[in-house]
Short mmCIF file of C-alpha atoms and ligand atoms in Angstrom, two decimals:
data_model
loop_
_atom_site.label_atom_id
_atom_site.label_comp_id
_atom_site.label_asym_id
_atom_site.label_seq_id
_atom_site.Cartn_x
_atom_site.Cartn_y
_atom_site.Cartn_z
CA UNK A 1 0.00 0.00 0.00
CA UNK A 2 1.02 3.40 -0.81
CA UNK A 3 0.18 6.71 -0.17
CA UNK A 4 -0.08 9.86 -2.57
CA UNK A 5 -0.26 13.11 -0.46
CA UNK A 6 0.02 15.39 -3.11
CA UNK A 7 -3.85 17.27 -3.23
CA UNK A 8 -6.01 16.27 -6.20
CA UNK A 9 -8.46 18.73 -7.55
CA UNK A 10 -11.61 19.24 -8.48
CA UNK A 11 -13.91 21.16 -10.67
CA UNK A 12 -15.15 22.61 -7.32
CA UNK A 13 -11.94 23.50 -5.89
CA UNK A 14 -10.88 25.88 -8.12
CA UNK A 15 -11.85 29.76 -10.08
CA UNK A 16 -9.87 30.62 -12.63
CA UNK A 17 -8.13 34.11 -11.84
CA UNK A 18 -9.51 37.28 -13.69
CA UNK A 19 -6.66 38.59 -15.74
CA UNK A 20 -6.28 42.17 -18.11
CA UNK A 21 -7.86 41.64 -21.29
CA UNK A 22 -8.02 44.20 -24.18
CA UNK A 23 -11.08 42.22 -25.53
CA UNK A 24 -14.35 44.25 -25.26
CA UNK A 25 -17.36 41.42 -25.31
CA UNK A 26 -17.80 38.39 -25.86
CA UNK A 27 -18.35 38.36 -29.84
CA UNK A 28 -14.60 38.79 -30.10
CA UNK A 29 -13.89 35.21 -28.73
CA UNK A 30 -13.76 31.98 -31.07
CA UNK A 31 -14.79 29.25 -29.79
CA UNK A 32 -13.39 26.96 -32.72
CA UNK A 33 -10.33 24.83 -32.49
CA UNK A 34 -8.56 23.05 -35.52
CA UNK A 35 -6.64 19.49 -34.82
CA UNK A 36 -4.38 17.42 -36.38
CA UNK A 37 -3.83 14.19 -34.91
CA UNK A 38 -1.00 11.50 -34.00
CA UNK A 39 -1.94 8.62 -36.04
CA UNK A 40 -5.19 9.64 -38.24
CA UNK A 41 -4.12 12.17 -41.55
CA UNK A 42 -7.77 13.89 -40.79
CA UNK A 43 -8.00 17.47 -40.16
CA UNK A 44 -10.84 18.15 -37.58
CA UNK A 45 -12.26 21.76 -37.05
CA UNK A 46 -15.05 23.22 -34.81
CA UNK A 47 -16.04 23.37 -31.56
CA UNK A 48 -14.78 20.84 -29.23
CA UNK A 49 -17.98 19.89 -27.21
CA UNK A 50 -19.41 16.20 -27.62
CA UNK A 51 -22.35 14.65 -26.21
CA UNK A 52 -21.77 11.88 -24.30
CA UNK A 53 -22.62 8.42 -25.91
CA UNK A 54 -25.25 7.88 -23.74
CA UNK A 55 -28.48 6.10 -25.10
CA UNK A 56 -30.55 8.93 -23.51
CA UNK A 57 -27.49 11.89 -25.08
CA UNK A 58 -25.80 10.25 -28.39
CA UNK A 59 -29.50 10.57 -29.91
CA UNK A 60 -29.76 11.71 -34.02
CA UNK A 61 -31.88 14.20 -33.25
CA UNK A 62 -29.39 15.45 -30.91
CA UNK A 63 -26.69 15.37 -33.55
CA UNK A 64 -28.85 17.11 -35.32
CA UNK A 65 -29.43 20.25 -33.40
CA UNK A 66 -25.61 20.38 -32.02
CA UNK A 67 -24.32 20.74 -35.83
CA UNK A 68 -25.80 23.62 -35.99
CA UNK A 69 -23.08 24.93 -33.42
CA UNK A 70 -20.66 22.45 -34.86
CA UNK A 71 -20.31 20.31 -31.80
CA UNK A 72 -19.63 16.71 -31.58
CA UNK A 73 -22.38 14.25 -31.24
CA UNK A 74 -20.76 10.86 -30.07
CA UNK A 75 -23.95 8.44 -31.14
CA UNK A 76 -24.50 5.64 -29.13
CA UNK A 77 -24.11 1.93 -30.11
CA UNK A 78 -27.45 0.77 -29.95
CA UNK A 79 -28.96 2.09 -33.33
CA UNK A 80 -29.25 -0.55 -36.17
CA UNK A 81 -27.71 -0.54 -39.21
CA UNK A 82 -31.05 0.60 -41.09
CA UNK A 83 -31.45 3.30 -38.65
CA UNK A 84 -28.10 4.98 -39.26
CA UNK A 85 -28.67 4.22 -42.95
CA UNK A 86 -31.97 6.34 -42.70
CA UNK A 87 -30.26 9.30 -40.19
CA UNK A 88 -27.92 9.69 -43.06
CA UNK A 89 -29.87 10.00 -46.27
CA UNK A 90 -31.39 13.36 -45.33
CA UNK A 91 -28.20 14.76 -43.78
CA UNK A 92 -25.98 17.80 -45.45
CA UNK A 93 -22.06 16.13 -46.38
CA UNK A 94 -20.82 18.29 -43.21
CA UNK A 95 -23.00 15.94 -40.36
CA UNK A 96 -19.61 13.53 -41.01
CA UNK A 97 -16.94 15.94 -38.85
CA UNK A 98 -19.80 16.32 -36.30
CA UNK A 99 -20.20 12.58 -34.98
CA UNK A 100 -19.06 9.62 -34.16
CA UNK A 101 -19.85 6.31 -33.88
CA UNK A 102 -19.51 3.80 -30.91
CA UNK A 103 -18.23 0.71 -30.32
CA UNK A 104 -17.63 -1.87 -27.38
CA UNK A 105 -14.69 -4.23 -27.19
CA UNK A 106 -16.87 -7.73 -27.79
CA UNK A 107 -16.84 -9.31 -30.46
CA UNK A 108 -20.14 -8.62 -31.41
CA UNK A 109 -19.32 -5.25 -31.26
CA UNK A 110 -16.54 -5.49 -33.88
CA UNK A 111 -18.83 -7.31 -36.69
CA UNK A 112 -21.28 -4.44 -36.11
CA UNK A 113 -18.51 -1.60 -36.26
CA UNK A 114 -16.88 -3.53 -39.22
CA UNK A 115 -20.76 -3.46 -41.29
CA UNK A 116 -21.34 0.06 -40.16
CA UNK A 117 -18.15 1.96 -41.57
CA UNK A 118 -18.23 -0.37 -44.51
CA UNK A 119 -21.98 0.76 -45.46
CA UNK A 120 -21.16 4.50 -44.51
CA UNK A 121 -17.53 4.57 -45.69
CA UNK A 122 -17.59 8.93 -45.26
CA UNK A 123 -17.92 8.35 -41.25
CA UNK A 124 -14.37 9.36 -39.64
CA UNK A 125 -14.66 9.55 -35.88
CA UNK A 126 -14.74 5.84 -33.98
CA UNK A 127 -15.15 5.63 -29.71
CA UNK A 128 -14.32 2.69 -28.71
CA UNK A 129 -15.52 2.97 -24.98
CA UNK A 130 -14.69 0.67 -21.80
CA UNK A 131 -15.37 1.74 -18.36
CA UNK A 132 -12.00 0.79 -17.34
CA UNK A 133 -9.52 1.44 -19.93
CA UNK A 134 -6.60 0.44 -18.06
CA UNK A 135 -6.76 -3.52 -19.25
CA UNK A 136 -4.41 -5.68 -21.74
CA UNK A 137 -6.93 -6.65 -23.19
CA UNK A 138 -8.37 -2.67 -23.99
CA UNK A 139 -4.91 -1.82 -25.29
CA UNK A 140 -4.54 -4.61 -27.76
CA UNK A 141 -8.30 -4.06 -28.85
CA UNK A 142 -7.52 -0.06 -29.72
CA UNK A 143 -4.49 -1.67 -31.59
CA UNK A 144 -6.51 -3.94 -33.39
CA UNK A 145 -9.07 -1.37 -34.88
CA UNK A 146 -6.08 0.85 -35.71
CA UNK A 147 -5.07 -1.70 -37.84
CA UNK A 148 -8.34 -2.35 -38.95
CA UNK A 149 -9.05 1.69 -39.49
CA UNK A 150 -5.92 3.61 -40.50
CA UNK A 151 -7.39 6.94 -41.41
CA UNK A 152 -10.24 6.98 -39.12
CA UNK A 153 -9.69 9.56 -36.32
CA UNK A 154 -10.00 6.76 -33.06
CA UNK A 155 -11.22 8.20 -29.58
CA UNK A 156 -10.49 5.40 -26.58
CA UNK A 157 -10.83 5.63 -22.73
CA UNK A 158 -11.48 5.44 -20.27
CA UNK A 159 -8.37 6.39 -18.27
CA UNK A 160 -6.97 9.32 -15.59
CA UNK A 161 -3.30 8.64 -15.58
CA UNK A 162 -1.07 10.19 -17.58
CA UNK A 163 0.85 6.85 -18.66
CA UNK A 164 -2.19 5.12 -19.19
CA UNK A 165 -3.01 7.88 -22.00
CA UNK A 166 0.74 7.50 -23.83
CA UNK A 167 0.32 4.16 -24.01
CA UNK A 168 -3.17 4.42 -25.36
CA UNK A 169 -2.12 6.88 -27.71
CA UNK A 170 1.17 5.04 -28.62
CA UNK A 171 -1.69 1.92 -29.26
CA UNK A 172 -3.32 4.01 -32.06
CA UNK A 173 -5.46 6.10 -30.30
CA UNK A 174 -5.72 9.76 -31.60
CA UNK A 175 -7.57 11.20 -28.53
CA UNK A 176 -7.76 9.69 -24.92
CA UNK A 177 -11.01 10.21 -22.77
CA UNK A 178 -10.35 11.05 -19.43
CA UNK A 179 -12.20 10.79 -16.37
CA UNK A 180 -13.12 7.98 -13.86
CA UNK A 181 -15.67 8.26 -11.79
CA UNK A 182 -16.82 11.73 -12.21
CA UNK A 183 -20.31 11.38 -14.10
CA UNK A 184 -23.80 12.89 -13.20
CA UNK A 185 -25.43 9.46 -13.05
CA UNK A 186 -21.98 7.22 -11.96
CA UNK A 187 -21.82 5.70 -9.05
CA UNK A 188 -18.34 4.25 -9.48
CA UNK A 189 -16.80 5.93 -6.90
CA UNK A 190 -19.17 4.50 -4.15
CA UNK A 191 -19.44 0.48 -5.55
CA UNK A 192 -16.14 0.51 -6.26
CA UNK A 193 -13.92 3.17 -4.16
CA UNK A 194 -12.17 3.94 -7.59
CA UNK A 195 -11.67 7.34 -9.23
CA UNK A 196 -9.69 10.46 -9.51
CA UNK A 197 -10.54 13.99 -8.90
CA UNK A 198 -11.55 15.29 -12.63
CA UNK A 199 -9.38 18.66 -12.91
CA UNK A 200 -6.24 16.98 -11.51
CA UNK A 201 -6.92 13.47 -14.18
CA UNK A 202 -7.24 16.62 -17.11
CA UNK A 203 -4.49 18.24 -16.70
CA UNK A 204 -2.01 15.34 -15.75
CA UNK A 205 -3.77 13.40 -19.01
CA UNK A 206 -3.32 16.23 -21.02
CA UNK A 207 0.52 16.92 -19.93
CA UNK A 208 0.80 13.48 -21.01
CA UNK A 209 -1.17 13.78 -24.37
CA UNK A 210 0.35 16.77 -25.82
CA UNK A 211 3.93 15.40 -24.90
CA UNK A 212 3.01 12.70 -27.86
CA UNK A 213 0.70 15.56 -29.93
CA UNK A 214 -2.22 13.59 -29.14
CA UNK A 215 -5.64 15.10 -27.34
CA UNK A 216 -7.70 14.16 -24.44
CA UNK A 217 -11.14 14.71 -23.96
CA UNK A 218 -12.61 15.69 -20.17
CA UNK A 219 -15.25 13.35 -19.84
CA UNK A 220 -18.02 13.23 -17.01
CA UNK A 221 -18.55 15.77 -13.74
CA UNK A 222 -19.15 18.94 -15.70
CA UNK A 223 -22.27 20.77 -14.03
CA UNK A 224 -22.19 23.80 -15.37
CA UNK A 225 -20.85 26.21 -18.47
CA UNK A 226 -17.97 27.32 -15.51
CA UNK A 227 -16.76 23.65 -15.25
CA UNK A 228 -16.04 23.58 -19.35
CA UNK A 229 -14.27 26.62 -19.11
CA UNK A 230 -12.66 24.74 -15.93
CA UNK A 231 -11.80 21.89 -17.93
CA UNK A 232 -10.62 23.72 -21.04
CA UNK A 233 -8.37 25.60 -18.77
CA UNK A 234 -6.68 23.08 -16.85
CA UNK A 235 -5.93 21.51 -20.86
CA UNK A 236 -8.79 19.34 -22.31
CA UNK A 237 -8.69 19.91 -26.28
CA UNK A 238 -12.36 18.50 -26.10
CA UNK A 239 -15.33 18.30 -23.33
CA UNK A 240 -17.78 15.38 -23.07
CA UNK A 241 -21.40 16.31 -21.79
CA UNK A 242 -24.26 13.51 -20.77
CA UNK A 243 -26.06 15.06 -17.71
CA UNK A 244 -26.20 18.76 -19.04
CA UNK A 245 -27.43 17.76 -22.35
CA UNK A 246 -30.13 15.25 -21.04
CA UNK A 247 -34.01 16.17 -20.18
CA UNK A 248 -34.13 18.59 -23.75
CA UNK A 249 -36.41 17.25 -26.64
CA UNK A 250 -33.30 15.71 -28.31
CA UNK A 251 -32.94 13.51 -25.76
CA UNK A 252 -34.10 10.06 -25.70
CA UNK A 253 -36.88 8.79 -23.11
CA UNK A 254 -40.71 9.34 -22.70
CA UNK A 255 -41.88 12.24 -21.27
CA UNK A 256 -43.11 11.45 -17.66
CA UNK A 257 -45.52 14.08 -16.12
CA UNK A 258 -45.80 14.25 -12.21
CA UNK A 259 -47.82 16.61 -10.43
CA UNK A 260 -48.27 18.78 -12.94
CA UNK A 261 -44.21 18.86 -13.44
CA UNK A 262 -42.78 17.11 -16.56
CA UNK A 263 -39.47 15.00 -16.11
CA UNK A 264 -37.28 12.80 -18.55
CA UNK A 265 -35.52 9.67 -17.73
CA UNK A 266 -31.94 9.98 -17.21
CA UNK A 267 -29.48 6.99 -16.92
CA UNK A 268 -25.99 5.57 -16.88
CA UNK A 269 -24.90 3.28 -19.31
CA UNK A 270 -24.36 0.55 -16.67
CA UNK A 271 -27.24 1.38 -14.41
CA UNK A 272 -29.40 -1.17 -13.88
CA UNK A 273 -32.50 0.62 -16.16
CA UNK A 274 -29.95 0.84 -19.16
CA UNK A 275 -28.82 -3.06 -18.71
CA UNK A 276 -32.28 -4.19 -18.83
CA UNK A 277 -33.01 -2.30 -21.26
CA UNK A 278 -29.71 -3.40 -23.61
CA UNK A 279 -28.49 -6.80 -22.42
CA UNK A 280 -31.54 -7.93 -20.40
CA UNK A 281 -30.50 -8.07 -16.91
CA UNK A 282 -27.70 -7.37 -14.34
CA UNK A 283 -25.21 -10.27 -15.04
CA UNK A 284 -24.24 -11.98 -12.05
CA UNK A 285 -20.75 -11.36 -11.57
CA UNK A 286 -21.05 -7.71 -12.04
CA UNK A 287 -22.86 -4.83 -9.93
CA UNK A 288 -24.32 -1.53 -11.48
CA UNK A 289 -22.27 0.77 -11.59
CA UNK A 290 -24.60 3.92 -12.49
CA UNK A 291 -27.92 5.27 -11.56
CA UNK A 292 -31.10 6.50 -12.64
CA UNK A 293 -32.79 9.65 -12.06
CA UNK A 294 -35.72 11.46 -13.34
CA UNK A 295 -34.76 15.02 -14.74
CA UNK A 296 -36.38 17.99 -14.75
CA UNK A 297 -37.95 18.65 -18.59
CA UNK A 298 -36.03 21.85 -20.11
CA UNK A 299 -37.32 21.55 -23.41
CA UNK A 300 -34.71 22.00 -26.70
CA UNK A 301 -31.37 21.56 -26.38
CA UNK A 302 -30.14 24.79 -28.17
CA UNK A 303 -31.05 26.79 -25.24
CA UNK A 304 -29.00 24.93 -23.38
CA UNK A 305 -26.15 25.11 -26.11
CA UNK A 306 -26.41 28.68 -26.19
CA UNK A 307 -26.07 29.00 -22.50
CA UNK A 308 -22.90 26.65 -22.13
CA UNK A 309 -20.95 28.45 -25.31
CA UNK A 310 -22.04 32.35 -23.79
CA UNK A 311 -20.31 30.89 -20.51
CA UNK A 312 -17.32 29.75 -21.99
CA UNK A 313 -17.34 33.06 -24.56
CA UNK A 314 -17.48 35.27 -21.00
CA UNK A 315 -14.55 33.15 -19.29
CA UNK A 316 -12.02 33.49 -22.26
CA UNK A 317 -13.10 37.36 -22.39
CA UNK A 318 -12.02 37.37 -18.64
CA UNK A 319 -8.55 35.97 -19.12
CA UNK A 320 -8.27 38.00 -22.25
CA UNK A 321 -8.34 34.62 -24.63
CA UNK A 322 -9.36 35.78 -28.09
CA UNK A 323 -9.44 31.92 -29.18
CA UNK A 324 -10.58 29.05 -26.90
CA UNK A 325 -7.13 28.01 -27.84
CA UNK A 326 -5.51 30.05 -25.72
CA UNK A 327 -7.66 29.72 -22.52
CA UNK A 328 -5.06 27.30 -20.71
CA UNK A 329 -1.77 29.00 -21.52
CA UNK A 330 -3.98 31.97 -19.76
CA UNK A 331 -5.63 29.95 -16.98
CA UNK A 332 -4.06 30.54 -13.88
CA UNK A 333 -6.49 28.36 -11.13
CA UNK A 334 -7.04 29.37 -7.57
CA UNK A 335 -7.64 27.21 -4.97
CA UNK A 336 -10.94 28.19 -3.17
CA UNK A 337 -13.41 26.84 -0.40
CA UNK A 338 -16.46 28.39 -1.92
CA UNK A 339 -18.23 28.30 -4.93
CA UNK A 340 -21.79 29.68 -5.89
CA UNK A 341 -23.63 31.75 -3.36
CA UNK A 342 -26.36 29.93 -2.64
CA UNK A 343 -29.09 31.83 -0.82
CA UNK A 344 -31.56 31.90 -3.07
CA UNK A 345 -31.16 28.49 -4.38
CA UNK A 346 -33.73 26.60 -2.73
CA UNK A 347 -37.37 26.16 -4.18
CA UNK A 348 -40.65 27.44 -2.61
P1 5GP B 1 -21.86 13.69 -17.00
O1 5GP B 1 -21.60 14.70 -18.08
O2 5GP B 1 -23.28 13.25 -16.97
O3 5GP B 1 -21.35 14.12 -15.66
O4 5GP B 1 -20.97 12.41 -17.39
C1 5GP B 1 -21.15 11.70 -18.57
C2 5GP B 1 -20.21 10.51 -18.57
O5 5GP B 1 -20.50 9.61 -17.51
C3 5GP B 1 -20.32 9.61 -19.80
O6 5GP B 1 -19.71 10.16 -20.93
C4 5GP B 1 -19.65 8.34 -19.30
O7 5GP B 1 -18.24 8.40 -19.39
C5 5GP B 1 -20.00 8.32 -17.83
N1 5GP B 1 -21.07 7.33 -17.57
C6 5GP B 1 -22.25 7.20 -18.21
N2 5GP B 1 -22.99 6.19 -17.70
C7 5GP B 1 -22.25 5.67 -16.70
C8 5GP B 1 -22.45 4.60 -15.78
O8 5GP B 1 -23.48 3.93 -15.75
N3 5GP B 1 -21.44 4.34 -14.91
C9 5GP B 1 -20.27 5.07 -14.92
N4 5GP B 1 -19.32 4.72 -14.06
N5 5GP B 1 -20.07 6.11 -15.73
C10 5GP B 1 -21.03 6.40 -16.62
#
């Protein structure tokens, strides 16, 4: 047994330090990044924001809707074949920098992912998307689709150490998602006793990344527009999103109306609801690692879009970042014991 005592951090442990800026609103800032990457010869350009995979997040319709702003939808791996076949007919040429498609490390999963990018060879962006991305077997499976996928630009995870990330990347990953733990609906941390604080795993994975010119995207635990511009600043090149995007009418899941209140479903991918729903059942051997929670209604998503890219528009104009690009190199974090004041927070 071993001890680190070196502090780990937190979205909520940190502000990030107002600094002189000649910029005069919040129109001036870009929010657009361009990438190369390590292995894939793919040029990638807009803004780096992705829903999260989720079945309930990684919806069409969501991709959809966040193409408009040219954010990432990561689409989940439950549509069919004929489904994605009839997303795509009616789609402008551009939808194919703006998602991505999923895939598991079964074997199943690799037939499907095989069928998929042969029928729709103009898709670029694979996931390929364990909850603990720190096994043999992981590794040799992001090697394998490498192989299988030399152009395509491959996202893999998931992983919060910084030599976990090289030798993902070294593997044939292009971009590493990073974070254990953190997620709205993940309850990890308390089966399990597993995880790492989310700012710290960022910017030690992204130390690590850039060393090799590869990315990492923050994945899980942001909560509000603040925490993006929190993760952006401690060095994520891209943000994933599930609980901020879910409840909007892109998301997946009846409408349930209590009280006179409307809520949506909201789920992780290994709660209980989402393996009945996908594999029938808990298997034995393994607990549920995520929850379920009913979710406020907030109608369509582009509010919601709007809101997070005006917060992260304000936070480069208060470091003086003209380009989200340069929001780390002008990040400097404080440590704080407060956050939001909350005196008005309560209902009724
Ligand atoms: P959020 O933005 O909601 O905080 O986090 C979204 C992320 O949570 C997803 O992208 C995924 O990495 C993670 N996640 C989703 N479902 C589950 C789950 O059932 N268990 C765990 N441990 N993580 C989950």
């Amino acid at each position: 047994m071993r001890i680190e005592n070196e502090i780990k951090l937190g979205f909520k442990d940190v502000m990030i330090r107002p600094k002189r800026s000649t910029l005069k609103s919040r129109k001036e800032v870009s929010l657009e990044r361009e990438f190369s990457f390590i292995h894939s010869p793919y040029k990638w350009k807009g803004v780096p924001v992705m829903a999260a995979n989720m079945d309930t997040t990684g919806t069409f319709e969501m991709a959809k809707e966040l193409l408009k702003h040219q954010l990432i939808t990561v689409i989940h791996k439950h549509y069919t074949i004929e489904e994605w076949a009839q997303f795509l007919q009616h789609i402008d040429a551009s939808i194919y920098d703006h998602i991505a498609v999923s895939t598991g490390t079964g074997k199943k999963d690799t037939e499907k992912l095989q069928k998929l990018m042969t029928a729709f060879p103009d898709l670029k962006i694979i996931c390929i998307d364990v909850a603990n991305g720190y096994s043999e077997h992981f590794v040799n499976y992001v090697k394998a689709v490498r192989k299988l996928f030399p152009d395509k630009i491959i996202m893999g995870g998931n992983v919060v150490t910084g030599e976990m990330v090289e030798e993902l990347l070294l593997a044939g990953a292009d971009i590493v998602k990073v974070g254990i733990g953190p997620g709205s609906v993940c309850t990890t941390r308390v089966k399990t006793g597993v995880g790492y604080p989310q700012l710290s795993a960022i910017i030690e994975c992204a130390d690590a990344a850039h060393g090799l010119g590869g990315q990492i995207i923050s994945d899980g635990g942001c909560k509000t527009p603040g925490d993006l511009a929190k993760a952006f600043g401690g060095g994520a090149d891209f943000v994933m999103l599930g609980g901020m995007l879910a409840g909007h009418d892109e998301s997946s899941g009846e409408l349930i109306e209590k009280n006179g209140k409307r809520y949506k479903k909201f789920y992780g991918m290994s709660s209980e609801t989402a393996m009945q729903k996908h594999m029938g059942g808990v298997a034995e051997y393994r607990a549920s690692e995520g929850k379920t929670v009913e979710i406020a209604y907030r109608g369509a998503v582009e509010h919601t879009i709007r809101d997070i890219l005006g917060g992260l528009r304000s936070a480069c104009t208060y470091v003086g970042a003209a380009r989200l690009k340069e929001l780390t190199k002008r990040t400097t974090f404080i440590r704080v014991m407060e956050q939001e004041n909350e005196v008005f927070n309560k209902e009724g």
